[in-house]
Tab-separated table of C-alpha atoms and ligand atoms in Angstrom:
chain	number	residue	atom	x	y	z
A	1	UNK	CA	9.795	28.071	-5.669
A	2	UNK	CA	7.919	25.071	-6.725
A	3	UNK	CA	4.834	26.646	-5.970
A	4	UNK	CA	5.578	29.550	-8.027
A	5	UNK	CA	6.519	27.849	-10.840
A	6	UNK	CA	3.170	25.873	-10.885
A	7	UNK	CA	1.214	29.371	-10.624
A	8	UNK	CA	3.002	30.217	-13.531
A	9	UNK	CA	2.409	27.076	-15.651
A	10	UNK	CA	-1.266	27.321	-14.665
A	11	UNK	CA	-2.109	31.026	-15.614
A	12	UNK	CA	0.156	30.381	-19.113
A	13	UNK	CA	-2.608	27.313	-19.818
A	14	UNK	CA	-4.928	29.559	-18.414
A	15	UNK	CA	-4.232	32.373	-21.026
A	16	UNK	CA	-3.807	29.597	-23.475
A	17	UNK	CA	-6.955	28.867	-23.007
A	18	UNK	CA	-8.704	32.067	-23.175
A	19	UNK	CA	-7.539	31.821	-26.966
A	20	UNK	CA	-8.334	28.828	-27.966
A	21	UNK	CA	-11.699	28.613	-27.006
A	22	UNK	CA	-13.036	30.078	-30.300
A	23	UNK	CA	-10.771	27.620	-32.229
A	24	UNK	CA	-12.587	24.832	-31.233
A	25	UNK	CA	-15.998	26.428	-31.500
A	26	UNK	CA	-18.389	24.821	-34.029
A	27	UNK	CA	-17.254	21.325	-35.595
A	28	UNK	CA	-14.700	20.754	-32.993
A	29	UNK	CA	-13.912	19.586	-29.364
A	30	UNK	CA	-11.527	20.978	-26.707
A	31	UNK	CA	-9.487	18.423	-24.821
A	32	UNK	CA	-8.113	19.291	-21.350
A	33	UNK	CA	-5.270	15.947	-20.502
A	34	UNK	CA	-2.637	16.332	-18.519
A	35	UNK	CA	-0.375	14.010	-21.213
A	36	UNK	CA	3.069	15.564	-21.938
A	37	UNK	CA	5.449	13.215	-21.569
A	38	UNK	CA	6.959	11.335	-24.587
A	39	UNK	CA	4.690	8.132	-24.249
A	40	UNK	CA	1.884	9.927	-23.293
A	41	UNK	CA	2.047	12.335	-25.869
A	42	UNK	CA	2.734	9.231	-28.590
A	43	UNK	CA	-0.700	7.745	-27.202
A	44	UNK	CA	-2.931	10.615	-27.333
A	45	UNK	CA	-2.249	10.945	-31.037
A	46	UNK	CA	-3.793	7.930	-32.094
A	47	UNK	CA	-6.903	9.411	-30.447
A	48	UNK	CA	-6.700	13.412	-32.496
A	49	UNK	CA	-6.112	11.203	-35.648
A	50	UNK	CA	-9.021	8.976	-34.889
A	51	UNK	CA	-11.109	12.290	-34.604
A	52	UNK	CA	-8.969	14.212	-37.019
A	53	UNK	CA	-9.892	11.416	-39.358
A	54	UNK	CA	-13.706	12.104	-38.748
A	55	UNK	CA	-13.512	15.513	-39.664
A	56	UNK	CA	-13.715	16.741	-36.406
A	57	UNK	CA	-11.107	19.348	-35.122
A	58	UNK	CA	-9.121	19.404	-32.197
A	59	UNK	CA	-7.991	21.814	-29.563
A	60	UNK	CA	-5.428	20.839	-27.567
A	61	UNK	CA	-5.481	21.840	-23.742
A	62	UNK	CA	-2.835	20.159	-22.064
A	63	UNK	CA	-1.720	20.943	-18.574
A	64	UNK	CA	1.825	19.149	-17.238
A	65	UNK	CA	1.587	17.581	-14.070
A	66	UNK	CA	1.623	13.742	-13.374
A	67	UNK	CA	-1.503	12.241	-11.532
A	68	UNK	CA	-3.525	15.395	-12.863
A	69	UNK	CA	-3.722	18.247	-9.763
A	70	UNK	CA	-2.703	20.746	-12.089
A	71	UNK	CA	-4.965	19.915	-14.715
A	72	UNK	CA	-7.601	19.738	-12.132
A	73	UNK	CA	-6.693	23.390	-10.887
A	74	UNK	CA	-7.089	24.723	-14.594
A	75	UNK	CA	-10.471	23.018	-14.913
A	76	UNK	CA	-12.046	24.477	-11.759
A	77	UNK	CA	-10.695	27.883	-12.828
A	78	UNK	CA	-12.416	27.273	-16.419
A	79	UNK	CA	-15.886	26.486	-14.916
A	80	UNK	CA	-15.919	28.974	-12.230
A	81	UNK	CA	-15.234	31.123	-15.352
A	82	UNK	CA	-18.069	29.910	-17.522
A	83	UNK	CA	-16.057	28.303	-19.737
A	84	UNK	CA	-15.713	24.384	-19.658
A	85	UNK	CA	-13.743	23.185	-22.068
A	86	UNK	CA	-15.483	20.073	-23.848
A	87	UNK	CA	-13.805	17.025	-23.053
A	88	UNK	CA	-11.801	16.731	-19.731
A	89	UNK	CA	-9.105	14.208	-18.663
A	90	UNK	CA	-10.683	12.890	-15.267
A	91	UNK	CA	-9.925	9.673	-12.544
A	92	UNK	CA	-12.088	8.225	-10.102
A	93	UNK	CA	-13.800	10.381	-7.408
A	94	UNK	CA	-13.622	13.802	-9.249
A	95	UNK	CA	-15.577	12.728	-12.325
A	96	UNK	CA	-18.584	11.478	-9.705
A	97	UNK	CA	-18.201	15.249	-7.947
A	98	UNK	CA	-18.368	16.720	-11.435
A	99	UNK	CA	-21.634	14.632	-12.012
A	100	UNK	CA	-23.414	15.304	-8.470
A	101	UNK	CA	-22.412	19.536	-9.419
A	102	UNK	CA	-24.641	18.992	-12.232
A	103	UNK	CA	-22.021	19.792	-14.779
A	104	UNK	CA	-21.881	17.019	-16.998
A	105	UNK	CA	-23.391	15.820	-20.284
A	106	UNK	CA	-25.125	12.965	-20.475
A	107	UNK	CA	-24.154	10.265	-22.517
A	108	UNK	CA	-26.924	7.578	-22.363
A	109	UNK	CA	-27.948	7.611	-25.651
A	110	UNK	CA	-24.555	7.092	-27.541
A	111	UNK	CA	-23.989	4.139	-24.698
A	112	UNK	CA	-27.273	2.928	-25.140
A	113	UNK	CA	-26.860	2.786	-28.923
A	114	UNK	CA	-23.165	1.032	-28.723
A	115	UNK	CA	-23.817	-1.160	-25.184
A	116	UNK	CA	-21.273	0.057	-23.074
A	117	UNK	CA	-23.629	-1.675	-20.069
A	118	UNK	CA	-22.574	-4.790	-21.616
A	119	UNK	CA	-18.979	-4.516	-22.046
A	120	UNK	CA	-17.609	-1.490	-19.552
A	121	UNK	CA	-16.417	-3.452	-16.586
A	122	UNK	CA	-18.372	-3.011	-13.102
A	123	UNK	CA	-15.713	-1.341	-11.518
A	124	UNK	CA	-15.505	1.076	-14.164
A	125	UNK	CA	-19.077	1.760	-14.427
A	126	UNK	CA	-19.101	2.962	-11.068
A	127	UNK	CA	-16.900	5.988	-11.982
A	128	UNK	CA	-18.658	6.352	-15.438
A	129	UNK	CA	-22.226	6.166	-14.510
A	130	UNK	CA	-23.400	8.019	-11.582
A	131	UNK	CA	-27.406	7.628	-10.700
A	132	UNK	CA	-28.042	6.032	-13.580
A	133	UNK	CA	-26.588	8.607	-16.031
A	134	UNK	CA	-23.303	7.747	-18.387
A	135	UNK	CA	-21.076	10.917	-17.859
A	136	UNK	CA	-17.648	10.115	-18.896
A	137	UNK	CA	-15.838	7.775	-21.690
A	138	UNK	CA	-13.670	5.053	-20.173
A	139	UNK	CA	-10.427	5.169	-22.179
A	140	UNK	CA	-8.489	2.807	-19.950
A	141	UNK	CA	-7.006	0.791	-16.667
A	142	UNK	CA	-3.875	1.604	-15.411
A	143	UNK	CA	-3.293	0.360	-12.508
A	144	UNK	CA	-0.394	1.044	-9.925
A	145	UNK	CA	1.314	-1.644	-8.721
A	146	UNK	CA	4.036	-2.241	-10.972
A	147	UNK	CA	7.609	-2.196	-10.955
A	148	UNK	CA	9.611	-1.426	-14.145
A	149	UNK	CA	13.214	-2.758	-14.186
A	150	UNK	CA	16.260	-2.404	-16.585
A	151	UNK	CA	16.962	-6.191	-17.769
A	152	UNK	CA	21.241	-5.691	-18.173
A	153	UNK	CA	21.650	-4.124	-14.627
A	154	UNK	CA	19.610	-7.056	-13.179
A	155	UNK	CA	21.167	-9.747	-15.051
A	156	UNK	CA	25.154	-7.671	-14.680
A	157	UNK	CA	24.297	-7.699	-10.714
A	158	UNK	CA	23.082	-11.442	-10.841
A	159	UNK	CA	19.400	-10.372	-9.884
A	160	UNK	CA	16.188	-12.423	-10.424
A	161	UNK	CA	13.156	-11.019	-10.505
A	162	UNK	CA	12.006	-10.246	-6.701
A	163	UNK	CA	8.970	-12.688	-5.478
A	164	UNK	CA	8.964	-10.966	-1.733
A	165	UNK	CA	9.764	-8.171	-0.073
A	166	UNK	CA	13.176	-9.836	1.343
A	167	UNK	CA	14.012	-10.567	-2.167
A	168	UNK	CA	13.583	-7.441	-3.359
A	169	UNK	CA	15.203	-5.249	-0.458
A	170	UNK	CA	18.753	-7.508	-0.926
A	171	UNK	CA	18.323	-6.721	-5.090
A	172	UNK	CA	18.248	-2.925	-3.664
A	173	UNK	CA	21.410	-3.958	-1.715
A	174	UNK	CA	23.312	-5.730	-4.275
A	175	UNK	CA	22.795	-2.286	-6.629
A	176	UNK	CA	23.560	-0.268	-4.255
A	177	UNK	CA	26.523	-2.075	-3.678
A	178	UNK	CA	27.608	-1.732	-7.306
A	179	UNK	CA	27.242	2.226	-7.360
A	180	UNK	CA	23.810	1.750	-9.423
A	181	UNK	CA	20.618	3.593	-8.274
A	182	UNK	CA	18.391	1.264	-6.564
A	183	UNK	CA	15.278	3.039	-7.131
A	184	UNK	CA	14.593	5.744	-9.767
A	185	UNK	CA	12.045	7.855	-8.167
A	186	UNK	CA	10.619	11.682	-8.570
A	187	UNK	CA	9.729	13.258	-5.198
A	188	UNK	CA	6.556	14.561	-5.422
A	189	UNK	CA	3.780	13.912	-3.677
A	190	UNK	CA	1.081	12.069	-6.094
A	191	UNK	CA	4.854	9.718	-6.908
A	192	UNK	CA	5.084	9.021	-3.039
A	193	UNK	CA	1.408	7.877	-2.668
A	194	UNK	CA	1.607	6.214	-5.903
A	195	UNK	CA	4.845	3.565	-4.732
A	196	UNK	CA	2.951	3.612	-1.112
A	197	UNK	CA	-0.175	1.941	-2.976
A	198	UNK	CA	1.576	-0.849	-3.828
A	199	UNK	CA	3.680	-1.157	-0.184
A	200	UNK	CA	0.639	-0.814	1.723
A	201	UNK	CA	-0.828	-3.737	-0.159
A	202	UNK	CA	1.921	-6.224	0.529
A	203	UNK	CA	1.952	-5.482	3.898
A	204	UNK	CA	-1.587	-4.934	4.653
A	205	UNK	CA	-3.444	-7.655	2.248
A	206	UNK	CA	-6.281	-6.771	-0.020
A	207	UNK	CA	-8.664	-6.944	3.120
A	208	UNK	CA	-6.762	-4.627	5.175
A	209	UNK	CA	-6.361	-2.614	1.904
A	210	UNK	CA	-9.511	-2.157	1.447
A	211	UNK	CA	-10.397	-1.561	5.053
A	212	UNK	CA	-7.824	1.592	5.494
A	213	UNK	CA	-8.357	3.496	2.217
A	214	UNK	CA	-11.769	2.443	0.789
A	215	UNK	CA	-13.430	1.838	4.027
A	216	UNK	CA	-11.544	3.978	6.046
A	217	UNK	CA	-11.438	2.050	9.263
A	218	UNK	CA	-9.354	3.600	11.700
A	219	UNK	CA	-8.171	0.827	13.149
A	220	UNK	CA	-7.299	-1.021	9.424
A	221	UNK	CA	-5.102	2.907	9.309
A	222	UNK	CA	-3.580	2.553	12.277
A	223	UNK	CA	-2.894	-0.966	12.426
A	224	UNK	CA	0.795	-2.259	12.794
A	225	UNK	CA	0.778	-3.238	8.986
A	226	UNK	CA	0.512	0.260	8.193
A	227	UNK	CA	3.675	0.996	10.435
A	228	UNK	CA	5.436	-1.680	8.434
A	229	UNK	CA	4.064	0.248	5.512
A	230	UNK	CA	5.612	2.820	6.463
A	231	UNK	CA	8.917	1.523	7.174
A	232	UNK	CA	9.044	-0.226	4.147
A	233	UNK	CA	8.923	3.418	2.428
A	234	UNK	CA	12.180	4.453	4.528
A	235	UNK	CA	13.968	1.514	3.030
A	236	UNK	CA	12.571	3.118	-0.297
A	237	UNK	CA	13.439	6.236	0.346
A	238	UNK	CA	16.760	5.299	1.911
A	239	UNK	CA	17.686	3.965	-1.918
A	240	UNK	CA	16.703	6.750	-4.201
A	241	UNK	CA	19.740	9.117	-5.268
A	242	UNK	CA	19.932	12.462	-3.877
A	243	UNK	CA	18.157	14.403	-7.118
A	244	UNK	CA	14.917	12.766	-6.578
A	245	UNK	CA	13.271	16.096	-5.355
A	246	UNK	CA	10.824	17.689	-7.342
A	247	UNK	CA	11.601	15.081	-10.667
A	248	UNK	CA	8.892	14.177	-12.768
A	249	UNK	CA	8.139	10.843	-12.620
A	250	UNK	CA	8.959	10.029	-16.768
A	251	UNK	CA	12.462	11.288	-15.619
A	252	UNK	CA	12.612	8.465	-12.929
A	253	UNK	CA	11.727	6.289	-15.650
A	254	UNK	CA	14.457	7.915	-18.200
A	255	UNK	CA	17.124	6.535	-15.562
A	256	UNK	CA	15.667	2.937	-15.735
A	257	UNK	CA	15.613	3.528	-19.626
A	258	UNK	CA	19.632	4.379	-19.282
A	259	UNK	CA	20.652	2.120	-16.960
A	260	UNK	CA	21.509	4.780	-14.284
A	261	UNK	CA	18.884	3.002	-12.148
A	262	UNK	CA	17.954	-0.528	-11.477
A	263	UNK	CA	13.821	-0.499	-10.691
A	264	UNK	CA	11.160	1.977	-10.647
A	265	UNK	CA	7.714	1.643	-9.055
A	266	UNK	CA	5.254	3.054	-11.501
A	267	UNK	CA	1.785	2.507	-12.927
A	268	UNK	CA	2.139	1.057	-16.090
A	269	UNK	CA	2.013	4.389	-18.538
A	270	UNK	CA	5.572	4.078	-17.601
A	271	UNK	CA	5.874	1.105	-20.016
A	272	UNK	CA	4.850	3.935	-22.590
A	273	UNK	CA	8.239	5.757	-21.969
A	274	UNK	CA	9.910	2.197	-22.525
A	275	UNK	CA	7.710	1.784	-25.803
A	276	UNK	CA	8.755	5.598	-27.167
A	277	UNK	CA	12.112	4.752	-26.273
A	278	UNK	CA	11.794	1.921	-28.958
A	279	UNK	CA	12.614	-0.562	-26.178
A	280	UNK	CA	11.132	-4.295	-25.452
A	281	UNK	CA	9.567	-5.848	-22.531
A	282	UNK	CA	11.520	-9.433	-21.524
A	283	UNK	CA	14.945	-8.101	-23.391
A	284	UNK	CA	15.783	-4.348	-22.913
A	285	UNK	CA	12.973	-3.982	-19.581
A	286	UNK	CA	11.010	-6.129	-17.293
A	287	UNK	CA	7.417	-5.444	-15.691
A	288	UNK	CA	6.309	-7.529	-12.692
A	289	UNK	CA	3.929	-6.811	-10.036
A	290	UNK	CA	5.285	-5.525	-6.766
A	291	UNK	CA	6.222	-8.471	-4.283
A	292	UNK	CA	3.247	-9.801	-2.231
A	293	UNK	CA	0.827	-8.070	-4.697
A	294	UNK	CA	1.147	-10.607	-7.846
A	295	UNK	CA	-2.400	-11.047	-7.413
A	296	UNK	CA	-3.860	-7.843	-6.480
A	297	UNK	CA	-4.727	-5.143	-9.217
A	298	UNK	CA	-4.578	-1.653	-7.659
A	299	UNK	CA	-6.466	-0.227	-10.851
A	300	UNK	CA	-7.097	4.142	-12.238
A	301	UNK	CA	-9.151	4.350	-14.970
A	302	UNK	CA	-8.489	7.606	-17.645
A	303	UNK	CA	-11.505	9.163	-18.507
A	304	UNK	CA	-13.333	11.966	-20.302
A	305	UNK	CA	-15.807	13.438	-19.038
A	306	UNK	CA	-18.062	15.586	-21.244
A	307	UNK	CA	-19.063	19.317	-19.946
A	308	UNK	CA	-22.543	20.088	-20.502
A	309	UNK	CA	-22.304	23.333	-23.023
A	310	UNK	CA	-25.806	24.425	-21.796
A	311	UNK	CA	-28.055	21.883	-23.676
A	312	UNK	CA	-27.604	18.104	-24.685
A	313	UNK	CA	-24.595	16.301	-25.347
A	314	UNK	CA	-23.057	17.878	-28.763
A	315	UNK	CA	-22.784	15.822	-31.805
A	316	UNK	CA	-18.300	15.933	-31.459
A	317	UNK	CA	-18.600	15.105	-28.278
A	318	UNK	CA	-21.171	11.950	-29.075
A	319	UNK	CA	-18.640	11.688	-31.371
A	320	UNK	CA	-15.601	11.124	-28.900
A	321	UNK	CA	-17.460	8.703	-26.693
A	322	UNK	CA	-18.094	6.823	-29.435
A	323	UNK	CA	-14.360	7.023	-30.994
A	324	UNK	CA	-12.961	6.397	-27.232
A	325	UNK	CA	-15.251	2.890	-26.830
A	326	UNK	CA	-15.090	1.837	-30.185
A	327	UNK	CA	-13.109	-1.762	-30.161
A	328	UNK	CA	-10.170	-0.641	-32.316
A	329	UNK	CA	-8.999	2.345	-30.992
A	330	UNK	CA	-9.208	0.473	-27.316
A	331	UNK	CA	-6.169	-1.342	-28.708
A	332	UNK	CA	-4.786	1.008	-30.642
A	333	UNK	CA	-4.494	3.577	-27.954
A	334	UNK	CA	-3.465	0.963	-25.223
A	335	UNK	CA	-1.077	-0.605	-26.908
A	336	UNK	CA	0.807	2.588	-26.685
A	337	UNK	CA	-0.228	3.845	-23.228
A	338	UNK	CA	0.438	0.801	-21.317
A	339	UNK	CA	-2.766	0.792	-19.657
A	340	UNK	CA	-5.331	-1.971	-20.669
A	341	UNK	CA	-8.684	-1.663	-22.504
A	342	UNK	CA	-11.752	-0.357	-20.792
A	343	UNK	CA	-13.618	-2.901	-22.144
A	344	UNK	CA	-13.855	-6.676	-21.637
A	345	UNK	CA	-14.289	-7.805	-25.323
A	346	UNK	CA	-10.680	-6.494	-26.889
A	347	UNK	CA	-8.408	-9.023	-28.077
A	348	UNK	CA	-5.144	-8.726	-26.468
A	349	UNK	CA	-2.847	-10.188	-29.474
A	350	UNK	CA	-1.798	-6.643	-30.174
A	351	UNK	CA	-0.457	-6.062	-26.990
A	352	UNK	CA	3.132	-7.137	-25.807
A	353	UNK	CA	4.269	-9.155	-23.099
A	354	UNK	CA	3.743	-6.627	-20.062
A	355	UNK	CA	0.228	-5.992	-21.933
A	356	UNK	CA	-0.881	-9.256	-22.164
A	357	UNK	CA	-0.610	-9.595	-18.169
A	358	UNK	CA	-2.086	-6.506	-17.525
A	359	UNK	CA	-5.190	-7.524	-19.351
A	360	UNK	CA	-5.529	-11.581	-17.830
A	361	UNK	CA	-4.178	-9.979	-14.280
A	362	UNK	CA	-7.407	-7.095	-14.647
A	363	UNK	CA	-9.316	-10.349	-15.395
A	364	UNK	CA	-8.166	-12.631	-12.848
A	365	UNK	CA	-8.347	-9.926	-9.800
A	366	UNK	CA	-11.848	-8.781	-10.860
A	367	UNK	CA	-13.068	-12.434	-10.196
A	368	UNK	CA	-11.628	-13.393	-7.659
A	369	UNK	CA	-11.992	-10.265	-5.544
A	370	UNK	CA	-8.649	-8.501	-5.563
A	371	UNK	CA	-8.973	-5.454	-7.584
A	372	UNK	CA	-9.218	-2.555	-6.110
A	373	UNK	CA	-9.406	1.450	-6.817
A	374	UNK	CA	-6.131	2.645	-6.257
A	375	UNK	CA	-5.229	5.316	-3.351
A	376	UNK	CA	-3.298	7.380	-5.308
A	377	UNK	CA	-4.936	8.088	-8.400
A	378	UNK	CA	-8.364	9.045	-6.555
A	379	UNK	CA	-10.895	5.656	-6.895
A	380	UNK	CA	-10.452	4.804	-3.506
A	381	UNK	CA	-11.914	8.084	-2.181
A	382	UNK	CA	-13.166	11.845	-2.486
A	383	UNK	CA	-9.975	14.508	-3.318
A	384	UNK	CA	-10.035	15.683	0.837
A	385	UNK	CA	-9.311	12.412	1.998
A	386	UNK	CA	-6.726	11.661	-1.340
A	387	UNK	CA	-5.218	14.819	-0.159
A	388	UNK	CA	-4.919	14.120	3.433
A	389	UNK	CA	-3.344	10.935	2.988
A	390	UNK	CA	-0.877	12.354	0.511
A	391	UNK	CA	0.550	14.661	2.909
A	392	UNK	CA	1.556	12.137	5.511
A	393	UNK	CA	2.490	9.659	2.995
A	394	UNK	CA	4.868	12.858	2.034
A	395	UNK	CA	6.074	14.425	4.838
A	396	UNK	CA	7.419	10.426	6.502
A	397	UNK	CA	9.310	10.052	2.878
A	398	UNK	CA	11.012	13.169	3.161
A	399	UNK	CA	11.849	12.295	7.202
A	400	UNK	CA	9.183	15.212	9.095
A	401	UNK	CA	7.994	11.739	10.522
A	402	UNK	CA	8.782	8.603	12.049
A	403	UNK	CA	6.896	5.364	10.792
A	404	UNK	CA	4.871	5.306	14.504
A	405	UNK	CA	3.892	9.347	13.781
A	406	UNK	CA	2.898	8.697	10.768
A	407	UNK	CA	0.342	6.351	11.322
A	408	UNK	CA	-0.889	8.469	14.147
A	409	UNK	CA	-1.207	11.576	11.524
A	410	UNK	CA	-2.435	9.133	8.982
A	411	UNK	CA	-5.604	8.261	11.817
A	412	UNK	CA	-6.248	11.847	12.469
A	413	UNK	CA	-5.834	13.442	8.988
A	414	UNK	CA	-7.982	10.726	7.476
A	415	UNK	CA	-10.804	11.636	10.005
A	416	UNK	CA	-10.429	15.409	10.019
A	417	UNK	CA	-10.649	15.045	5.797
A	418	UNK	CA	-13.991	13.395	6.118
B	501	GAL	C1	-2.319	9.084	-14.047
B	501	GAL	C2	-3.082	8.825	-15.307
B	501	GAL	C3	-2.183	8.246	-16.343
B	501	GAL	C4	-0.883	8.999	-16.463
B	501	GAL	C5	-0.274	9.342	-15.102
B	501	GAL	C6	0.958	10.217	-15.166
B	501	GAL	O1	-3.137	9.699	-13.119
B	501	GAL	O2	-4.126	7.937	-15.048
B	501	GAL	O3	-2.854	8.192	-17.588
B	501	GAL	O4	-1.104	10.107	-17.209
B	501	GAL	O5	-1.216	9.941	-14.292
B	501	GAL	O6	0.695	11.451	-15.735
């Protein structure tokens, strides 16, 4: 059923599509996103207006779906077609495929001109810039381990802020206890890998981190961390209501927002549902790294990536680029988002409280070597192995597997993917 009604959703965008090609035509860029929900929607308006202001006009191509697959379907179908749209939403891994295919502008003389070398962090550039060549705008960093909390069921069950693991599985207690939802969570797959980023770190380290899904060391994947992993995630799963199937994951956050749930484990465009929602980090909501990760960053970077049209980069699309980096609209999009600015030079006095630590934590792990590209959202490795993970992480939440099986599947998949 699910599967059906993705099929359907992609061949309406797909028809969608088809029409709208010609409306962007001359003068104007089409933008494929995946970014529906409320906040998301709120944030990628300050970029059309930014454009919309330049005179430039704007086809919209959005494709529902958290964490992108969707969108990514819709894209291949568009270039097997012929027919690229101009400016693609992209994370990680797939933007450096799109560059080794060949089908991506290049963008070295609008960075050259406006020194993204200079102010694009490293770990950024290494998704942006492949051989040599600029192929994508940075818009952001996101990163994933997070947890979002409503402030009056914490402080009506008498619950501080959870500095470990021990803390934080008696807080799920204590609400569970009280007939409150412990964890507001959507149960699809990209959600699952997404809250196992963050568990995986506090039980594995950054090192071991690193080692099992950057490195992919078999041993780091089938070491007895990751079965703690993995049993963490049955505690998880063993405190999420019984509607979690299939919900998308700004619905999870919608229960946090209402007080029908106590804590949700989200990147932080979640804090963009809070925002829309017109409520306040410290007094309506709290944001605070997951315990034993307060100083790890588990960072995706949004993207666009410009698709060569046959020839050199267009003028719109120099034109994006150069809206996407430009100072202002770093903070002005951010600010709504909840992600951070791709760039190191942004003041952060626009940003609220959750902001303001997203930007000095981004800071603090890039020098002292704990951030790392997050699992999940596809910087710690090619879409196969992603994919391969994602199904174990998966089928253990929803109880195919044991935590010992799972790491055993987790070894093999992992190798077969490769
Ligand atoms: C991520 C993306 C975010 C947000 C999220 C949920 O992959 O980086 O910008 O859109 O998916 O859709």
């Amino acid at each position: 059923m699910r599967l059906l009604l993705k099929t359907t959703a992609i061949a309406l965008a797909l028809t969608a599509a088809a029409g709208s090609v010609k409306a962007a035509g001359h003068g104007g860029v089409e933008v494929l996103h995946w970014w529906t929900s409320g906040g998301e929607a709120a944030a990628l308006n300050v970029l059309k207006d930014d454009l919309e202001g330049q005179g430039i006009g704007w086809t919209d191509m959005p494709v529902a779906g958290g964490g992108g697959e969707q969108a990514m379907t819709v894209l291949r179908a568009r270039v097997t077609a012929g027919n690229a749209p101009t400016a693609v939403q992209g994370l990680g891994f797939d933007i450096i495929d799109w560059a080794k295919q060949g089908a991506l502008a290049n963008l070295n003389d609008v960075a050259a001109a406006e020194g993204w070398d200079a102010v694009v962090p490293a770990a950024l550039q290494h998704f942006a810039k492949v051989d040599g060549v600029w192929v994508s705008a940075p818009v952001n960093v996101h990163s994933t381990n997070w947890v979002w909390a409503n402030k009056s069921v914490l402080d009506a069950n008498g619950i501080s802020v959870p500095e470990t693991w021990e803390d934080f599985a008696a807080a799920m207690e204590t609400l569970a206890a009280a007939g409150v939802t412990p964890i507001a969570h959507g149960g699809q797959a990209w959600q699952e890998a997404t809250v196992f980023d963050a568990v995986a770190m506090s039980t594995l380290g950054p090192d071991g981190y690193k080692a099992a899904f950057i490195d992919l060391d078999p041993e780091a994947l089938g070491s007895d961390a990751m079965k703690e992993a993995f049993d963490r995630m049955a505690v998880i799963r063993a405190n999420v209501d019984e509607n979690f199937s299939g919900r998308d994951w700004n619905l999870a956050t919608a229960m946090v927002i209402n007080g029908e749930a106590g804590f949700q484990m989200m990147g932080d465009w979640a804090k963009g549902e809070f925002l829309n929602a017109g409520q306040v980090p410290g007094e309506d909501f709290l944001c605070f790294r997951f315990p034993g990760t307060q100083s790890q960053v588990t960072f995706n970077a949004d993207q666009f990536m410009m698709f060569d049209q046959g020839g050199s980069v267009s003028t719109e699309q120099a034109a994006l680029a150069s809206a996407i980096l430009s100072p202002s609209f770093q903070s002005a999009f951010n600010v709504v988002k909840g992600s951070v600015p791709a760039r190191t030079d942004v003041s952060d006095a626009d940003f609220d409280a959750c902001g303001k630590q997203g930007i000095a934590d981004l800071a603090a792990a890039a020098s002292s070597g704990n951030l790392f590209g997050s699992m999940a959202h596809g910087h710690a490795n090619e879409a196969a192995v992603k994919n391969a993970m994602y199904d174990v992480i998966t089928a253990h939440f929803n109880g195919e597997f044991d935590s010992e099986t799972a790491v055993e599947e987790l070894v093999t998949a992992v190798e077969i993917a490769q």
